[in-house]
PDB file of C-alpha atoms in Angstrom:
ATOM      1  CA  UNK A1376      10.791   3.803  -9.978  1.00  0.00           C
ATOM      2  CA  UNK A1377       8.820   1.952  -7.284  1.00  0.00           C
ATOM      3  CA  UNK A1378       5.578   3.441  -5.970  1.00  0.00           C
ATOM      4  CA  UNK A1379       3.304   2.092  -3.610  1.00  0.00           C
ATOM      5  CA  UNK A1380      -0.676   3.578  -3.161  1.00  0.00           C
ATOM      6  CA  UNK A1381      -1.901   2.667   0.347  1.00  0.00           C
ATOM      7  CA  UNK A1382      -4.723   3.354   2.034  1.00  0.00           C
ATOM      8  CA  UNK A1383      -7.455   1.325   4.185  1.00  0.00           C
ATOM      9  CA  UNK A1384     -10.722  -0.636   2.763  1.00  0.00           C
ATOM     10  CA  UNK A1385     -12.800   2.134   0.728  1.00  0.00           C
ATOM     11  CA  UNK A1386     -10.385   4.917   0.151  1.00  0.00           C
ATOM     12  CA  UNK A1387     -10.050   4.814  -3.327  1.00  0.00           C
ATOM     13  CA  UNK A1388      -6.683   2.597  -4.480  1.00  0.00           C
ATOM     14  CA  UNK A1389      -8.309   0.770  -7.108  1.00  0.00           C
ATOM     15  CA  UNK A1390     -10.284   4.061  -8.231  1.00  0.00           C
ATOM     16  CA  UNK A1391      -7.138   5.684  -8.533  1.00  0.00           C
ATOM     17  CA  UNK A1392      -4.837   2.467  -9.629  1.00  0.00           C
ATOM     18  CA  UNK A1393      -7.446   2.402 -12.851  1.00  0.00           C
ATOM     19  CA  UNK A1394      -6.893   5.840 -13.365  1.00  0.00           C
ATOM     20  CA  UNK A1395      -2.999   5.711 -13.556  1.00  0.00           C
ATOM     21  CA  UNK A1396      -3.495   3.076 -15.838  1.00  0.00           C
ATOM     22  CA  UNK A1397      -5.818   4.649 -17.852  1.00  0.00           C
ATOM     23  CA  UNK A1398      -3.034   7.706 -18.246  1.00  0.00           C
ATOM     24  CA  UNK A1399      -0.022   5.511 -18.703  1.00  0.00           C
ATOM     25  CA  UNK A1400      -1.376   4.526 -21.478  1.00  0.00           C
ATOM     26  CA  UNK A1401      -2.095   7.464 -22.840  1.00  0.00           C
ATOM     27  CA  UNK A1402       1.994   8.500 -22.166  1.00  0.00           C
ATOM     28  CA  UNK A1403       0.356  10.872 -19.394  1.00  0.00           C
ATOM     29  CA  UNK A1404       2.705  10.375 -16.388  1.00  0.00           C
ATOM     30  CA  UNK A1405       6.132  11.687 -18.016  1.00  0.00           C
ATOM     31  CA  UNK A1406       8.499   8.806 -17.890  1.00  0.00           C
ATOM     32  CA  UNK A1407       6.479   6.101 -16.999  1.00  0.00           C
ATOM     33  CA  UNK A1408       4.303   4.645 -19.377  1.00  0.00           C
ATOM     34  CA  UNK A1409       2.082   1.072 -20.453  1.00  0.00           C
ATOM     35  CA  UNK A1410       5.366  -0.815 -21.625  1.00  0.00           C
ATOM     36  CA  UNK A1411       7.821   0.245 -19.125  1.00  0.00           C
ATOM     37  CA  UNK A1412       5.471   0.284 -15.950  1.00  0.00           C
ATOM     38  CA  UNK A1413       4.121  -2.505 -14.096  1.00  0.00           C
ATOM     39  CA  UNK A1414       0.923  -2.227 -11.966  1.00  0.00           C
ATOM     40  CA  UNK A1415       0.526  -4.998  -9.213  1.00  0.00           C
ATOM     41  CA  UNK A1416      -1.610  -5.881  -6.465  1.00  0.00           C
ATOM     42  CA  UNK A1417      -0.079  -7.092  -3.093  1.00  0.00           C
ATOM     43  CA  UNK A1418      -0.058  -9.792  -2.711  1.00  0.00           C
ATOM     44  CA  UNK A1419       1.618 -11.065  -5.445  1.00  0.00           C
ATOM     45  CA  UNK A1420       0.951 -14.663  -6.787  1.00  0.00           C
ATOM     46  CA  UNK A1421       1.353 -17.504  -5.964  1.00  0.00           C
ATOM     47  CA  UNK A1422       0.209 -15.598  -1.930  1.00  0.00           C
ATOM     48  CA  UNK A1423      -2.650 -14.160  -4.008  1.00  0.00           C
ATOM     49  CA  UNK A1424      -3.879 -17.502  -4.964  1.00  0.00           C
ATOM     50  CA  UNK A1425      -4.418 -18.733  -1.292  1.00  0.00           C
ATOM     51  CA  UNK A1426      -4.560 -15.569   0.853  1.00  0.00           C
ATOM     52  CA  UNK A1427      -8.582 -15.266   0.845  1.00  0.00           C
ATOM     53  CA  UNK A1428      -8.538 -18.502   3.415  1.00  0.00           C
ATOM     54  CA  UNK A1429      -6.354 -16.707   5.712  1.00  0.00           C
ATOM     55  CA  UNK A1430      -8.653 -13.144   5.118  1.00  0.00           C
ATOM     56  CA  UNK A1431     -11.884 -14.448   5.741  1.00  0.00           C
ATOM     57  CA  UNK A1432     -11.019 -16.930   8.755  1.00  0.00           C
ATOM     58  CA  UNK A1433     -11.150 -14.765  12.084  1.00  0.00           C
ATOM     59  CA  UNK A1434     -10.118 -17.836  13.671  1.00  0.00           C
ATOM     60  CA  UNK A1435      -6.864 -18.351  12.778  1.00  0.00           C
ATOM     61  CA  UNK A1436      -4.357 -16.847  15.355  1.00  0.00           C
ATOM     62  CA  UNK A1437      -2.827 -13.223  15.001  1.00  0.00           C
ATOM     63  CA  UNK A1438       0.679 -14.432  14.557  1.00  0.00           C
ATOM     64  CA  UNK A1439       0.150 -17.008  12.304  1.00  0.00           C
ATOM     65  CA  UNK A1440      -1.776 -14.667  10.319  1.00  0.00           C
ATOM     66  CA  UNK A1441       0.916 -11.857  10.646  1.00  0.00           C
ATOM     67  CA  UNK A1442       3.798 -14.061   9.216  1.00  0.00           C
ATOM     68  CA  UNK A1443       1.841 -15.418   6.238  1.00  0.00           C
ATOM     69  CA  UNK A1444       1.114 -11.539   5.016  1.00  0.00           C
ATOM     70  CA  UNK A1445       5.008 -10.647   6.280  1.00  0.00           C
ATOM     71  CA  UNK A1446       6.107 -13.561   3.926  1.00  0.00           C
ATOM     72  CA  UNK A1447       3.786 -12.375   1.079  1.00  0.00           C
ATOM     73  CA  UNK A1448       5.252  -8.394   1.403  1.00  0.00           C
ATOM     74  CA  UNK A1449       8.614 -10.305   1.168  1.00  0.00           C
ATOM     75  CA  UNK A1450       7.581 -11.722  -1.805  1.00  0.00           C
ATOM     76  CA  UNK A1451       6.113  -8.891  -3.343  1.00  0.00           C
ATOM     77  CA  UNK A1452       9.884  -7.182  -2.724  1.00  0.00           C
ATOM     78  CA  UNK A1453      11.444  -9.933  -4.986  1.00  0.00           C
ATOM     79  CA  UNK A1454       8.839  -9.370  -7.512  1.00  0.00           C
ATOM     80  CA  UNK A1455       9.680  -5.894  -7.437  1.00  0.00           C
ATOM     81  CA  UNK A1456      13.243  -6.307  -7.395  1.00  0.00           C
ATOM     82  CA  UNK A1457      13.423  -8.516 -10.784  1.00  0.00           C
ATOM     83  CA  UNK A1458      10.903  -6.001 -12.391  1.00  0.00           C
ATOM     84  CA  UNK A1459      13.288  -2.901 -11.406  1.00  0.00           C
ATOM     85  CA  UNK A1460      16.232  -5.012 -12.844  1.00  0.00           C
ATOM     86  CA  UNK A1461      14.783  -5.274 -15.642  1.00  0.00           C
ATOM     87  CA  UNK A1462      14.227  -1.597 -16.093  1.00  0.00           C
ATOM     88  CA  UNK A1463      10.596  -1.878 -15.653  1.00  0.00           C
ATOM     89  CA  UNK A1464       9.013   0.844 -13.128  1.00  0.00           C
ATOM     90  CA  UNK A1465       6.668  -0.840 -10.576  1.00  0.00           C
ATOM     91  CA  UNK A1466       3.469   0.401  -9.058  1.00  0.00           C
ATOM     92  CA  UNK A1467       2.706  -1.712  -6.041  1.00  0.00           C
ATOM     93  CA  UNK A1468      -0.781  -1.108  -4.786  1.00  0.00           C
ATOM     94  CA  UNK A1469      -0.393  -1.831  -1.012  1.00  0.00           C
ATOM     95  CA  UNK A1470       2.506  -2.943   1.026  1.00  0.00           C
ATOM     96  CA  UNK A1471       4.488  -3.373   4.561  1.00  0.00           C
ATOM     97  CA  UNK A1472       2.677  -0.369   6.108  1.00  0.00           C
ATOM     98  CA  UNK A1473      -0.841  -2.171   5.682  1.00  0.00           C
ATOM     99  CA  UNK A1474       0.653  -5.623   7.105  1.00  0.00           C
ATOM    100  CA  UNK A1475       1.641  -3.697   9.961  1.00  0.00           C
ATOM    101  CA  UNK A1476      -1.301  -1.943  10.607  1.00  0.00           C
ATOM    102  CA  UNK A1477      -4.144  -4.349   9.906  1.00  0.00           C
ATOM    103  CA  UNK A1478      -2.447  -7.091  12.320  1.00  0.00           C
ATOM    104  CA  UNK A1479      -1.402  -4.825  14.886  1.00  0.00           C
ATOM    105  CA  UNK A1480      -4.860  -3.485  14.753  1.00  0.00           C
ATOM    106  CA  UNK A1481      -6.565  -7.391  15.039  1.00  0.00           C
ATOM    107  CA  UNK A1482      -4.191  -7.485  17.878  1.00  0.00           C
ATOM    108  CA  UNK A1483      -6.065  -5.199  19.831  1.00  0.00           C
ATOM    109  CA  UNK A1484      -9.408  -6.039  18.582  1.00  0.00           C
ATOM    110  CA  UNK A1485      -9.046  -9.758  19.975  1.00  0.00           C
ATOM    111  CA  UNK A1486      -6.976  -8.612  23.145  1.00  0.00           C
ATOM    112  CA  UNK A1487      -3.638 -10.448  22.672  1.00  0.00           C
ATOM    113  CA  UNK A1488      -1.489  -9.778  25.756  1.00  0.00           C
ATOM    114  CA  UNK A1489       1.434 -11.916  24.937  1.00  0.00           C
ATOM    115  CA  UNK A1490       4.798 -10.133  24.156  1.00  0.00           C
ATOM    116  CA  UNK A1491       5.668 -13.034  22.384  1.00  0.00           C
ATOM    117  CA  UNK A1492       2.706 -13.064  19.820  1.00  0.00           C
ATOM    118  CA  UNK A1493       1.802  -9.536  19.055  1.00  0.00           C
ATOM    119  CA  UNK A1494       2.272  -8.310  15.760  1.00  0.00           C
ATOM    120  CA  UNK A1495       4.312  -5.259  16.813  1.00  0.00           C
ATOM    121  CA  UNK A1496       6.880  -7.284  18.630  1.00  0.00           C
ATOM    122  CA  UNK A1497       7.576  -9.256  15.381  1.00  0.00           C
ATOM    123  CA  UNK A1498       7.238  -5.966  13.002  1.00  0.00           C
ATOM    124  CA  UNK A1499      11.059  -5.579  11.282  1.00  0.00           C
ATOM    125  CA  UNK A1500      11.496  -3.619   7.938  1.00  0.00           C
ATOM    126  CA  UNK A1501      14.919  -5.483   6.951  1.00  0.00           C
ATOM    127  CA  UNK A1502      15.444  -6.992   3.760  1.00  0.00           C
ATOM    128  CA  UNK A1503      12.250  -4.543   2.566  1.00  0.00           C
ATOM    129  CA  UNK A1504      12.358  -2.218  -0.378  1.00  0.00           C
ATOM    130  CA  UNK A1505      11.981   1.435   0.204  1.00  0.00           C
ATOM    131  CA  UNK A1506       9.702   2.589  -2.231  1.00  0.00           C
ATOM    132  CA  UNK A1507      10.522   5.986  -4.559  1.00  0.00           C
ATOM    133  CA  UNK A1508       7.483   7.743  -3.558  1.00  0.00           C
ATOM    134  CA  UNK A1509       4.653   6.031  -1.155  1.00  0.00           C
ATOM    135  CA  UNK A1510       1.285   7.618  -1.225  1.00  0.00           C
ATOM    136  CA  UNK A1511      -1.348   7.104   1.280  1.00  0.00           C
ATOM    137  CA  UNK A1512      -5.000   7.893   0.340  1.00  0.00           C
ATOM    138  CA  UNK A1513      -7.201   9.084   3.212  1.00  0.00           C
ATOM    139  CA  UNK A1514     -10.853   9.680   4.001  1.00  0.00           C
ATOM    140  CA  UNK A1515     -12.686  10.454   7.487  1.00  0.00           C
ATOM    141  CA  UNK A1516     -13.876   7.358   9.717  1.00  0.00           C
ATOM    142  CA  UNK A1517     -17.651   8.384   8.382  1.00  0.00           C
ATOM    143  CA  UNK A1518     -16.791   8.881   4.850  1.00  0.00           C
ATOM    144  CA  UNK A1519     -15.009   5.598   4.862  1.00  0.00           C
ATOM    145  CA  UNK A1520     -18.164   3.798   6.798  1.00  0.00           C
ATOM    146  CA  UNK A1521     -20.726   5.240   4.341  1.00  0.00           C
ATOM    147  CA  UNK A1522     -18.728   3.452   1.447  1.00  0.00           C
ATOM    148  CA  UNK A1523     -18.203   0.448   3.174  1.00  0.00           C
ATOM    149  CA  UNK A1524     -21.657  -0.594   4.166  1.00  0.00           C
ATOM    150  CA  UNK A1525     -22.866   0.874   0.361  1.00  0.00           C
ATOM    151  CA  UNK A1526     -20.535  -1.691  -0.934  1.00  0.00           C
ATOM    152  CA  UNK A1527     -21.444  -4.408   1.574  1.00  0.00           C
ATOM    153  CA  UNK A1528     -25.294  -3.911   0.664  1.00  0.00           C
ATOM    154  CA  UNK A1529     -24.561  -4.366  -3.096  1.00  0.00           C
ATOM    155  CA  UNK A1530     -22.400  -7.233  -2.285  1.00  0.00           C
ATOM    156  CA  UNK A1531     -24.849  -8.715   0.672  1.00  0.00           C
ATOM    157  CA  UNK A1532     -21.835  -9.104   2.776  1.00  0.00           C
ATOM    158  CA  UNK A1533     -19.876  -7.289   5.835  1.00  0.00           C
ATOM    159  CA  UNK A1534     -16.582  -9.061   6.292  1.00  0.00           C
ATOM    160  CA  UNK A1535     -15.654  -9.064  10.052  1.00  0.00           C
ATOM    161  CA  UNK A1536     -12.707  -6.680   9.438  1.00  0.00           C
ATOM    162  CA  UNK A1537     -15.252  -3.817   7.845  1.00  0.00           C
ATOM    163  CA  UNK A1538     -16.480  -3.127  11.573  1.00  0.00           C
ATOM    164  CA  UNK A1539     -16.055   0.728  12.306  1.00  0.00           C
ATOM    165  CA  UNK A1540     -14.379  -0.226  15.062  1.00  0.00           C
ATOM    166  CA  UNK A1541     -11.702  -2.131  13.434  1.00  0.00           C
ATOM    167  CA  UNK A1542     -11.553   0.233  10.298  1.00  0.00           C
ATOM    168  CA  UNK A1543     -11.082   3.260  12.807  1.00  0.00           C
ATOM    169  CA  UNK A1544      -8.341   1.286  14.542  1.00  0.00           C
ATOM    170  CA  UNK A1545      -6.469   0.113  11.219  1.00  0.00           C
ATOM    171  CA  UNK A1546      -6.596   3.517  10.079  1.00  0.00           C
ATOM    172  CA  UNK A1547      -5.255   5.498  12.990  1.00  0.00           C
ATOM    173  CA  UNK A1548      -2.293   3.145  12.512  1.00  0.00           C
ATOM    174  CA  UNK A1549      -1.909   3.449   8.961  1.00  0.00           C
ATOM    175  CA  UNK A1550      -1.813   7.891   9.693  1.00  0.00           C
ATOM    176  CA  UNK A1551       1.095   6.952  12.270  1.00  0.00           C
ATOM    177  CA  UNK A1552       3.038   4.665   9.859  1.00  0.00           C
ATOM    178  CA  UNK A1553       2.764   7.096   7.483  1.00  0.00           C
ATOM    179  CA  UNK A1554       4.146  10.136   9.094  1.00  0.00           C
ATOM    180  CA  UNK A1555       6.967   7.697  10.426  1.00  0.00           C
ATOM    181  CA  UNK A1556       7.927   6.318   7.311  1.00  0.00           C
ATOM    182  CA  UNK A1557       7.299   9.144   4.905  1.00  0.00           C
ATOM    183  CA  UNK A1558       3.947   8.673   2.968  1.00  0.00           C
ATOM    184  CA  UNK A1559       2.749  11.537   1.033  1.00  0.00           C
ATOM    185  CA  UNK A1560      -0.597  11.542   2.529  1.00  0.00           C
ATOM    186  CA  UNK A1561      -3.797  12.502   0.010  1.00  0.00           C
ATOM    187  CA  UNK A1562      -7.227  13.299   1.078  1.00  0.00           C
ATOM    188  CA  UNK A1563      -9.505  11.400  -0.798  1.00  0.00           C
ATOM    189  CA  UNK A1564     -12.765  12.389   0.225  1.00  0.00           C
ATOM    190  CA  UNK A1565     -12.699  16.211   0.116  1.00  0.00           C
ATOM    191  CA  UNK A1566     -10.336  16.512  -3.471  1.00  0.00           C
ATOM    192  CA  UNK A1567     -11.741  15.319  -6.517  1.00  0.00           C
ATOM    193  CA  UNK A1568     -10.148  11.987  -7.777  1.00  0.00           C
ATOM    194  CA  UNK A1569      -8.671  13.935 -10.928  1.00  0.00           C
ATOM    195  CA  UNK A1570      -7.177  16.481  -8.143  1.00  0.00           C
ATOM    196  CA  UNK A1571      -5.795  13.517  -6.739  1.00  0.00           C
ATOM    197  CA  UNK A1572      -4.624  11.939  -9.366  1.00  0.00           C
ATOM    198  CA  UNK A1573      -3.263  14.959 -10.716  1.00  0.00           C
ATOM    199  CA  UNK A1574      -0.915  15.119  -7.392  1.00  0.00           C
ATOM    200  CA  UNK A1575       0.499  11.653  -8.082  1.00  0.00           C
ATOM    201  CA  UNK A1576       0.980  12.330 -11.710  1.00  0.00           C
ATOM    202  CA  UNK A1577       2.779  15.739 -10.625  1.00  0.00           C
ATOM    203  CA  UNK A1578       4.944  13.845  -7.453  1.00  0.00           C
ATOM    204  CA  UNK A1579       5.882  11.202 -10.243  1.00  0.00           C
ATOM    205  CA  UNK A1580       7.271  13.453 -12.515  1.00  0.00           C
ATOM    206  CA  UNK A1581       9.347  15.966 -10.245  1.00  0.00           C
ATOM    207  CA  UNK A1582      10.495  12.922  -8.507  1.00  0.00           C
ATOM    208  CA  UNK A1583      11.870  11.396 -12.118  1.00  0.00           C
ATOM    209  CA  UNK A1584      13.536  14.722 -12.713  1.00  0.00           C
ATOM    210  CA  UNK A1585      15.476  15.301  -9.827  1.00  0.00           C
ATOM    211  CA  UNK A1586      16.415  11.484 -10.433  1.00  0.00           C
ATOM    212  CA  UNK A1587      17.939  12.597 -13.706  1.00  0.00           C
ATOM    213  CA  UNK A1588      19.586  15.399 -12.800  1.00  0.00           C
ATOM    214  CA  UNK A1589      20.889  13.776  -9.104  1.00  0.00           C
ATOM    215  CA  UNK A1590      22.620  11.405 -11.415  1.00  0.00           C
ATOM    216  CA  UNK A1591      23.594  13.734 -14.400  1.00  0.00           C
ATOM    217  CA  UNK A1592      25.540  15.481 -11.054  1.00  0.00           C
ATOM    218  CA  UNK A1593      26.821  11.791  -9.721  1.00  0.00           C
ATOM    219  CA  UNK A1594      28.095  10.878 -13.361  1.00  0.00           C
ATOM    220  CA  UNK A1595      29.806  14.230 -13.927  1.00  0.00           C
ATOM    221  CA  UNK A1596      31.822  14.253 -10.401  1.00  0.00           C
ATOM    222  CA  UNK A1597      33.065  10.333 -11.668  1.00  0.00           C
ATOM    223  CA  UNK A1598      34.385  11.688 -14.254  1.00  0.00           C
ATOM    224  CA  UNK A1599      36.334  14.803 -12.402  1.00  0.00           C
ATOM    225  CA  UNK A1600      37.609  12.407 -10.226  1.00  0.00           C
ATOM    226  CA  UNK A1601      38.894  10.089 -13.015  1.00  0.00           C
TER     227      UNK A1601
END
């Protein structure tokens, strides 16, 4: 099973991933456990080793930046496919949805008008592995800004993409993409972490059960046809 956890900055992805890891360690997510499940954060290596140089540099032209992260996503896909072929479940933090939303927002912020350079003209989901389940952790602009500024105060640093105007655009696009691609939106502001975790766990278990039933039905049909 391939599962994606999406969300903008400060939406609680890391917290949820850590909670999932705890549940896996005590076998509380049905068919998934700490042995048969791998948790990854995008971009995976080797792109994870160099992405900070790209992320921290707002002067890199937007199309170069887009293709770096689009290539990183394709590498993530190959990594996930390899793990799935070896009977591992994969939980990936962030996927192509963030790449599309982030770079389209960056185009707007930078005022890119040339169609040849716009990220949206280059977005292509061909070759992208569709997750079995994808969740979008969502919070309001007000709560997001509060969390980001609190984090920036602790780190004594506010990155350029953490600005309220950028975050607003990014998360509006993530919501649009979520509806288009069928992500499961979870309110991670008005619901407790445990409630959100419970929804994710139950959804995974139901998906697994339905997949098993579908597999049995297909096997019976094949036997009947033979």
